[in-house]
mmCIF file of C-alpha atoms in Angstrom:
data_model
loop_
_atom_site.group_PDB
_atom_site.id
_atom_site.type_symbol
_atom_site.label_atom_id
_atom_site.label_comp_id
_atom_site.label_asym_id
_atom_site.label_seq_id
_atom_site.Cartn_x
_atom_site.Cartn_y
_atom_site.Cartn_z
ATOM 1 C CA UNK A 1 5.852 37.211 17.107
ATOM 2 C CA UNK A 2 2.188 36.659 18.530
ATOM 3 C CA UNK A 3 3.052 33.840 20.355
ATOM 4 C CA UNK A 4 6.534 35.352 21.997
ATOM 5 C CA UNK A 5 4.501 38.141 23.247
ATOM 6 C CA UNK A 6 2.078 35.988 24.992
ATOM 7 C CA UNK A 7 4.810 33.667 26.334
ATOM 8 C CA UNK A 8 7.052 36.446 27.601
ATOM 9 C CA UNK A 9 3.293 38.087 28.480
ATOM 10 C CA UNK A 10 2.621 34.932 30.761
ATOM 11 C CA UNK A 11 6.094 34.806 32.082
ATOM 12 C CA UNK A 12 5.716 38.389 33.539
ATOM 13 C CA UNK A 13 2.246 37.384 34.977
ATOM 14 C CA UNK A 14 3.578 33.858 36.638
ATOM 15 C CA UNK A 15 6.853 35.805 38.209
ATOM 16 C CA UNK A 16 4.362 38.830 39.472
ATOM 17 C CA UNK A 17 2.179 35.775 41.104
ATOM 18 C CA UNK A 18 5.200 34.521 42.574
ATOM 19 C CA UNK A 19 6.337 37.940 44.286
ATOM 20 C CA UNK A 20 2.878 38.351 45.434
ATOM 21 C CA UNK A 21 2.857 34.578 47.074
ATOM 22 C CA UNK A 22 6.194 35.952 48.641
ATOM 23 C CA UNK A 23 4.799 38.747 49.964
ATOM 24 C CA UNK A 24 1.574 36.902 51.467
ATOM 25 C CA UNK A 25 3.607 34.586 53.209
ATOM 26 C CA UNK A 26 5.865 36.825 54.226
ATOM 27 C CA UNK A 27 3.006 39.394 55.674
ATOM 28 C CA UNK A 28 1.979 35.964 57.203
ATOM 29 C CA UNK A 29 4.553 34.976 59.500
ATOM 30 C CA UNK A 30 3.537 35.324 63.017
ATOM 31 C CA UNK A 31 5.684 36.204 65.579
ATOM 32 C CA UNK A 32 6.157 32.781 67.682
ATOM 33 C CA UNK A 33 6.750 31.710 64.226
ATOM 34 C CA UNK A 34 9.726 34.069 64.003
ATOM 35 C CA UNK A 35 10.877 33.472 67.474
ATOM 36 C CA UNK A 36 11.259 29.602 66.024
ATOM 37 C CA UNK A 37 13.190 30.563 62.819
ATOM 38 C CA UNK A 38 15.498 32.981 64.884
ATOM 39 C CA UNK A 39 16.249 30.366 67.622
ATOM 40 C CA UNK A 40 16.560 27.335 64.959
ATOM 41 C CA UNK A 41 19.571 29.840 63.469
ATOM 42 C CA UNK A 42 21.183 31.371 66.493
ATOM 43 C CA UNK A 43 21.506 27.797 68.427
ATOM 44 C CA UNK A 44 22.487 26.107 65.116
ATOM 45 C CA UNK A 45 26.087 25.777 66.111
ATOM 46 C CA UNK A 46 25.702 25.855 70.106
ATOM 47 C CA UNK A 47 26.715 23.525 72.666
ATOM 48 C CA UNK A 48 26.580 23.586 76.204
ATOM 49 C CA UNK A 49 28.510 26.685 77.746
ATOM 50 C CA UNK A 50 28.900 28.248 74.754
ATOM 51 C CA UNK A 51 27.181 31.714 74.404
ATOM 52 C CA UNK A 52 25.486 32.983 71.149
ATOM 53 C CA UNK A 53 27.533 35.828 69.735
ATOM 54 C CA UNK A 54 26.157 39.173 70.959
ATOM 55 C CA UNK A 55 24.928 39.640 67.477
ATOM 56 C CA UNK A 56 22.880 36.590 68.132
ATOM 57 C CA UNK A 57 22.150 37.415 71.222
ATOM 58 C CA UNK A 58 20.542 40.649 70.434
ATOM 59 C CA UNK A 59 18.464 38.916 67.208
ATOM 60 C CA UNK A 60 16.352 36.857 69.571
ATOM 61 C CA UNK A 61 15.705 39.091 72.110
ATOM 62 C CA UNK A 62 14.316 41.585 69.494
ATOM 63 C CA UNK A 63 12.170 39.443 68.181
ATOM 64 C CA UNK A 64 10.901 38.498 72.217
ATOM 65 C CA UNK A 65 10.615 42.058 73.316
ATOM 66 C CA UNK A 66 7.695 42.558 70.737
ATOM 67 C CA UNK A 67 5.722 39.998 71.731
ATOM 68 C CA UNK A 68 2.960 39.959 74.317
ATOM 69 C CA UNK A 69 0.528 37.129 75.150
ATOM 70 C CA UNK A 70 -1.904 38.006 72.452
ATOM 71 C CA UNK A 71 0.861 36.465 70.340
ATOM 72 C CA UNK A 72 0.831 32.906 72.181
ATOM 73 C CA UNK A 73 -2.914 32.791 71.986
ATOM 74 C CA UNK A 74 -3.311 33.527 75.722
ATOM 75 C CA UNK A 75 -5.718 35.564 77.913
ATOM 76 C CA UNK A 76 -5.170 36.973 81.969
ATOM 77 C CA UNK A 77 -8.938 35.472 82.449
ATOM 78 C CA UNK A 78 -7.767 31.350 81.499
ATOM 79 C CA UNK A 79 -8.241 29.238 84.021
ATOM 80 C CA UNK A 80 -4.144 28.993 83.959
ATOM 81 C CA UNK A 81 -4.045 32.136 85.877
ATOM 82 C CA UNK A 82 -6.792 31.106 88.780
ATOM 83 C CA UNK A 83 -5.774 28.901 91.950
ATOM 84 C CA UNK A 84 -8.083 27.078 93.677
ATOM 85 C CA UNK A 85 -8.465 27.367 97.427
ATOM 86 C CA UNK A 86 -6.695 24.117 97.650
ATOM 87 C CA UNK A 87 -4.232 25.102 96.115
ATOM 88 C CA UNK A 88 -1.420 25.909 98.363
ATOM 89 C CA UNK A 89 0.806 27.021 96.675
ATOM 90 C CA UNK A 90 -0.960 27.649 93.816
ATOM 91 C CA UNK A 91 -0.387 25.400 90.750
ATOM 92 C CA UNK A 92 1.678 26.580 87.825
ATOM 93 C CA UNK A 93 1.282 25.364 84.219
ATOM 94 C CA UNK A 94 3.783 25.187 81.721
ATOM 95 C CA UNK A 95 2.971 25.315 77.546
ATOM 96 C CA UNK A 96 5.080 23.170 75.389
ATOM 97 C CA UNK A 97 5.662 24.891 72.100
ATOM 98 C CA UNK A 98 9.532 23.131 71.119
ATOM 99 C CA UNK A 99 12.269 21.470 72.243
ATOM 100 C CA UNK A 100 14.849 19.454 70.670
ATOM 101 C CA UNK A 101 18.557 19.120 71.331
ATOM 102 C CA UNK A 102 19.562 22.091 70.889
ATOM 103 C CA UNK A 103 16.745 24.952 72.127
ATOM 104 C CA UNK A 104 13.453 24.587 73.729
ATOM 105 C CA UNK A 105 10.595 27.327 73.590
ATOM 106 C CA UNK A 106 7.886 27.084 76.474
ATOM 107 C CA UNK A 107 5.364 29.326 78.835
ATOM 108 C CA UNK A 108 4.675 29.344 82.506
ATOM 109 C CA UNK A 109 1.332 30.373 83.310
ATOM 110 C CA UNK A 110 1.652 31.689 86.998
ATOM 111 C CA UNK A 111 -1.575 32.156 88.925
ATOM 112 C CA UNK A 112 -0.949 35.144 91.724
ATOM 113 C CA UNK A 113 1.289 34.555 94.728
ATOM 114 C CA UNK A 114 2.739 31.287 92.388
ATOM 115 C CA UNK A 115 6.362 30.677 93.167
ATOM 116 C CA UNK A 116 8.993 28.964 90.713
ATOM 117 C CA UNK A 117 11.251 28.405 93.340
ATOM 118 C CA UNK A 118 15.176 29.124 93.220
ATOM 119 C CA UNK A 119 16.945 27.106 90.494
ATOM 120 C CA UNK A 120 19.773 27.085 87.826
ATOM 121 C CA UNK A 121 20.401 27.038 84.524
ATOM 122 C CA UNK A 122 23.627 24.713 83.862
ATOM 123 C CA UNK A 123 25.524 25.299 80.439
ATOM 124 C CA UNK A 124 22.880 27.416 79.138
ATOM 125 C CA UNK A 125 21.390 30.991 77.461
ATOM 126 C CA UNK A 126 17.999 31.677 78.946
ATOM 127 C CA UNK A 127 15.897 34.690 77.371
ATOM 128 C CA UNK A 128 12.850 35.300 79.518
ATOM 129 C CA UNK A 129 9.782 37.527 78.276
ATOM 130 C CA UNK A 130 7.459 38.733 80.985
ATOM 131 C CA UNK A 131 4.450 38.735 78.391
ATOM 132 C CA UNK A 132 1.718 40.282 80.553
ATOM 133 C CA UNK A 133 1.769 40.933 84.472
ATOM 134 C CA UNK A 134 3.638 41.824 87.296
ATOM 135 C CA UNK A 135 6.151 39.028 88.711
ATOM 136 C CA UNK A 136 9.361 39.932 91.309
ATOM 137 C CA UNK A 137 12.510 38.189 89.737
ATOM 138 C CA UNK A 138 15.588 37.359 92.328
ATOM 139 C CA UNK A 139 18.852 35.945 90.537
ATOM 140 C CA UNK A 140 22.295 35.385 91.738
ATOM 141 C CA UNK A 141 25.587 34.367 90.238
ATOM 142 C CA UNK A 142 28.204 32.412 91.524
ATOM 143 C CA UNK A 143 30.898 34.372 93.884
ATOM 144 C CA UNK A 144 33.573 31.599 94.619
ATOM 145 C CA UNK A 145 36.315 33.624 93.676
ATOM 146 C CA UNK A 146 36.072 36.002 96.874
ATOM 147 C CA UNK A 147 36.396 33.240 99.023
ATOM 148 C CA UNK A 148 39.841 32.841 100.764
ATOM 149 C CA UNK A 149 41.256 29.023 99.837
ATOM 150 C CA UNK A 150 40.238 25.844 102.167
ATOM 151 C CA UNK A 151 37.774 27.685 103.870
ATOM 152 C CA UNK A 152 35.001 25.952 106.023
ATOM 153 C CA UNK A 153 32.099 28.194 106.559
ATOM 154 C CA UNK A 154 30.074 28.550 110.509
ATOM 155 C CA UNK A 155 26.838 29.016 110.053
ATOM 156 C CA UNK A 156 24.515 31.060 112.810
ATOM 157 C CA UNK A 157 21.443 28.826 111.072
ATOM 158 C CA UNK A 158 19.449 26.767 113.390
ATOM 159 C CA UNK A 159 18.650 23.164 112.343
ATOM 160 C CA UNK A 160 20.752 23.574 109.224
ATOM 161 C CA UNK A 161 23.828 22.060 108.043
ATOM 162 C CA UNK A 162 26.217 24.451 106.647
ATOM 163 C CA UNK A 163 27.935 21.571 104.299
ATOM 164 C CA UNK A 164 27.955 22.516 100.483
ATOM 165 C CA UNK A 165 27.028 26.329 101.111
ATOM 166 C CA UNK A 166 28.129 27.989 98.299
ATOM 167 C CA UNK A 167 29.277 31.978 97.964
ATOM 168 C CA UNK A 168 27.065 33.932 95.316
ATOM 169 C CA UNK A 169 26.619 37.757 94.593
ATOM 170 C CA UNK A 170 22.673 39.183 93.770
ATOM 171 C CA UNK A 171 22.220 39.974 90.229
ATOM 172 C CA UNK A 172 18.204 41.187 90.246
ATOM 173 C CA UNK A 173 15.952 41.759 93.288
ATOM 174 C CA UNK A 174 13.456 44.071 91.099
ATOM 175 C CA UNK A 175 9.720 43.654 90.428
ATOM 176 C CA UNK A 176 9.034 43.795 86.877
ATOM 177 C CA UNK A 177 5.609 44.830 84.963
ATOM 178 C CA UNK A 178 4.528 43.716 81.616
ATOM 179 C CA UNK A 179 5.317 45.349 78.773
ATOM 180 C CA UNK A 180 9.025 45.024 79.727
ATOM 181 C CA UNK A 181 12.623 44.039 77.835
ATOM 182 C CA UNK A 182 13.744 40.784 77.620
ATOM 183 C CA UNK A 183 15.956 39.468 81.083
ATOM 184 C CA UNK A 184 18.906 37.257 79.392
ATOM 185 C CA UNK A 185 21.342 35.154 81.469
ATOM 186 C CA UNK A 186 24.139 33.526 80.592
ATOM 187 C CA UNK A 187 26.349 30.037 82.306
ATOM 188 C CA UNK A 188 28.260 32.377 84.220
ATOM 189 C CA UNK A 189 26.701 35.627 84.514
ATOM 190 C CA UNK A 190 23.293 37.550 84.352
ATOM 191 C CA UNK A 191 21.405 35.617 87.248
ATOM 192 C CA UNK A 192 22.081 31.825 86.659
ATOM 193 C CA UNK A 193 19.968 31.131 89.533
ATOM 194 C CA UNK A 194 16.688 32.231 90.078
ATOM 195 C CA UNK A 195 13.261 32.788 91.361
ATOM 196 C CA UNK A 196 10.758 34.059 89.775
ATOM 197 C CA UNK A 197 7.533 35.173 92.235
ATOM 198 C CA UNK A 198 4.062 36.311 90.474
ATOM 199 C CA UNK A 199 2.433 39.655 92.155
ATOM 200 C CA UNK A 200 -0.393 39.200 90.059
ATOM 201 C CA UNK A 201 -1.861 36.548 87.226
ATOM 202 C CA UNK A 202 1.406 36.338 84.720
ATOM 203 C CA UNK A 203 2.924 34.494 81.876
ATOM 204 C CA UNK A 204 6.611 34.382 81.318
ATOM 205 C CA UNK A 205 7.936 33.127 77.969
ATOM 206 C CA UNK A 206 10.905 31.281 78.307
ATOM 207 C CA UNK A 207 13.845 30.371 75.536
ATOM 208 C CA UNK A 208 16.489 28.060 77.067
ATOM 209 C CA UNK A 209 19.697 27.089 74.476
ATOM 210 C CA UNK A 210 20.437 24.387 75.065
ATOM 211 C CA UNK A 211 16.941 22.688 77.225
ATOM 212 C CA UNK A 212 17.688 20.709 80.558
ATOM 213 C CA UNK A 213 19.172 17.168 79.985
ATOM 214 C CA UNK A 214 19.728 14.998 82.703
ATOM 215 C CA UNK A 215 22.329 12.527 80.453
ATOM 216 C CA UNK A 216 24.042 15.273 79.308
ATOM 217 C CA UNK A 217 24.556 16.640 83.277
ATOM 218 C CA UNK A 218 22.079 20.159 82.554
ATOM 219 C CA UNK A 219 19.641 18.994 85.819
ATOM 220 C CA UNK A 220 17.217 21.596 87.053
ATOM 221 C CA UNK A 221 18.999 22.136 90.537
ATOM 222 C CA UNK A 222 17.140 23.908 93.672
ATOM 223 C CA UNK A 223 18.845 25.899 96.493
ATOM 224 C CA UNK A 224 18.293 27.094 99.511
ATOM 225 C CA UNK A 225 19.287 30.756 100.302
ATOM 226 C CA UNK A 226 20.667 32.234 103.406
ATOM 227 C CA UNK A 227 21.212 35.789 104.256
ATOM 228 C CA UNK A 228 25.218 36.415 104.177
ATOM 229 C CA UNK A 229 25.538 37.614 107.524
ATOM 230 C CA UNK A 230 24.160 34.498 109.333
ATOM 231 C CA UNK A 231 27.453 32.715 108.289
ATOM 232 C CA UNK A 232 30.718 33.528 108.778
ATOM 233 C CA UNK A 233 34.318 32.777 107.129
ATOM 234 C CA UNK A 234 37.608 32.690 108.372
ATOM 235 C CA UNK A 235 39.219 35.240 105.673
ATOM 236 C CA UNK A 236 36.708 36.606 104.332
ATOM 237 C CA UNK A 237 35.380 40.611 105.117
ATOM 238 C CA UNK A 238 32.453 42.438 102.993
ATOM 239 C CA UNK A 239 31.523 46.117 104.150
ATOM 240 C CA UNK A 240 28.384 46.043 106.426
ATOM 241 C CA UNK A 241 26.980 47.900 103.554
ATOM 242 C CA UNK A 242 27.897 45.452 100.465
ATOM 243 C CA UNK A 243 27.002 42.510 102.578
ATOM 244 C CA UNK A 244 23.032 42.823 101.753
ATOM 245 C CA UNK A 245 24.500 42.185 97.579
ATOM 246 C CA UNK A 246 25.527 38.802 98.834
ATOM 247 C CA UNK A 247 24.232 35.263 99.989
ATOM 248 C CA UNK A 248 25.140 31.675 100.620
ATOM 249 C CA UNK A 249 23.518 28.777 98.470
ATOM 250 C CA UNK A 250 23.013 25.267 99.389
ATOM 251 C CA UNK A 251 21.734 22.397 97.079
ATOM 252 C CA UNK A 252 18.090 21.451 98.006
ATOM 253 C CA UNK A 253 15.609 18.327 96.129
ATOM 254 C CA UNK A 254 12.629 19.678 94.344
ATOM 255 C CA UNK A 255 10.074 21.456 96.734
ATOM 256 C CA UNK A 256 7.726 18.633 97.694
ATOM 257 C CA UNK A 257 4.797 21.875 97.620
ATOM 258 C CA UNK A 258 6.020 22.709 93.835
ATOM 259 C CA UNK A 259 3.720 21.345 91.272
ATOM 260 C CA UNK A 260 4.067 22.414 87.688
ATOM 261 C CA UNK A 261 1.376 20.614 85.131
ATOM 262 C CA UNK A 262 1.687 20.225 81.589
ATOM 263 C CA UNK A 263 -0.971 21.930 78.953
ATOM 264 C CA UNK A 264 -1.500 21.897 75.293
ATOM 265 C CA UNK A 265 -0.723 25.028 73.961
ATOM 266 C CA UNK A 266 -3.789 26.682 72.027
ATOM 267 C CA UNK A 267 -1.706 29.188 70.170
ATOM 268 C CA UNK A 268 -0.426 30.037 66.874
ATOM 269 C CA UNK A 269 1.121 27.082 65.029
ATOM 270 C CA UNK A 270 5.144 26.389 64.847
ATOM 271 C CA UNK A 271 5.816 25.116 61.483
#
């Protein structure tokens, strides 16, 4: 009887161990940890195109619109957020935290006046987190379906060729200051193409499902933007009024001035 006491006596003690070592580790998870475990589940099953279910959706950007920089291990006063006087424009640096086939996690560290210029996001669900800062965000999303069939745009743009322009509406043209939400877009909606322009020393936390992959056809392409009133089409009318909600896009190669570096990010382990 002695000994069943002490064995069911030590089973009780090993078990309450256990829910304690539960607890600790639990207690212990910090949040880019989180934002790993949530991403690793909501992209499980994603391809290209496809969109997380709004369920999904709304589990990773919860987990993004609590975090701020302290939670990346950064500071305003790194030397990611100073340009140099020859730096013109200034040089942007981007933190690798994750990437494999199916999500990447990274940071841009913007130094004031920094420009990302305007890109897209082929086949994929971006969440960025403005994680300290003050940064003016322009997006746009395709608008091909105004335009009247086997139309041929005249541009009023000196010096430019007016082949490949391409219709699309404004989504954002807002200036946005840390602590903010989370700014989601989607393949087809939300602001597939944008540009992101720092107002003052900023980091921007970015989630992309599924990463860039040249092979697979997801290249980072850069556009031009042109007011829509300096071109006309045969067919197509917008209200004076509207027309300031729309623009015309045209393919460009990387900004020569653009210069991103690589850093080793300093923060919180991923496990």
């Amino acid at each position: 009887m002695m000994t069943e006491k002490i064995d069911r006596k030590g089973d009780e003690n090993g078990e309450l161990k256990k829910k304690r070592k539960r607890k600790r580790r639990k207690i212990g998870i910090t949040r880019v940890q989180k934002l790993y475990g949530t991403c690793k589940q909501v992209f499980a099953n994603c391809k290209p195109g496809v969109v997380p279910s709004p369920e999904n959706v709304e589990l990773v950007k919860a987990v993004l619109d609590k975090m701020t920089e302290a939670d990346v291990g950064l500071r305003p006063n790194m030397p990611y957020f100073k340009s140099k006087v020859s730096d013109r424009p200034p040089k942007i640096t981007y933190l690798h935290l994750h990437e494999c086939d199916k999500f990447s996690i990274g940071i841009f560290c913007l130094p004031p006046k920094a420009v990302i210029p305007l890109h897209n996001h082929p086949g994929m669900t971006v969440f960025s987190k403005l994680l300290f800062g003050k940064m003016h965000i322009k997006s746009y999303d395709w608008a091909d379906n105004l335009l009247p069939e086997s139309t041929t745009p005249n541009a009023n743009i000196s010096d430019r060729d007016c082949t490949g322009l391409r219709l699309a509406k404004l989504k954002v043209n807002s200036k946005f200051k840390a602590p903010c939400k989370t700014s989601i877009l989607y393949p087809a909606d939300g602001g597939n193409m944008h540009c992101f322009t720092a107002k003052t020393a900023c980091a921007v936390l970015d989630v992309l499902g599924p990463p860039y992959c040249d092979p697979e056809g997801r290249h980072c392409q850069y556009y031009y933007d042109f007011p829509f009133a300096n071109i006309s089409v045969n067919g197509l009318s917008v209200p004076e009024e509207q027309q300031s909600e729309y623009a015309w896009l045209k393919e460009r190669e990387k900004p020569e001035d653009l210069t991103v570096v690589g850093a080793l990010y300093s923060g919180p382990n991923l496990v």
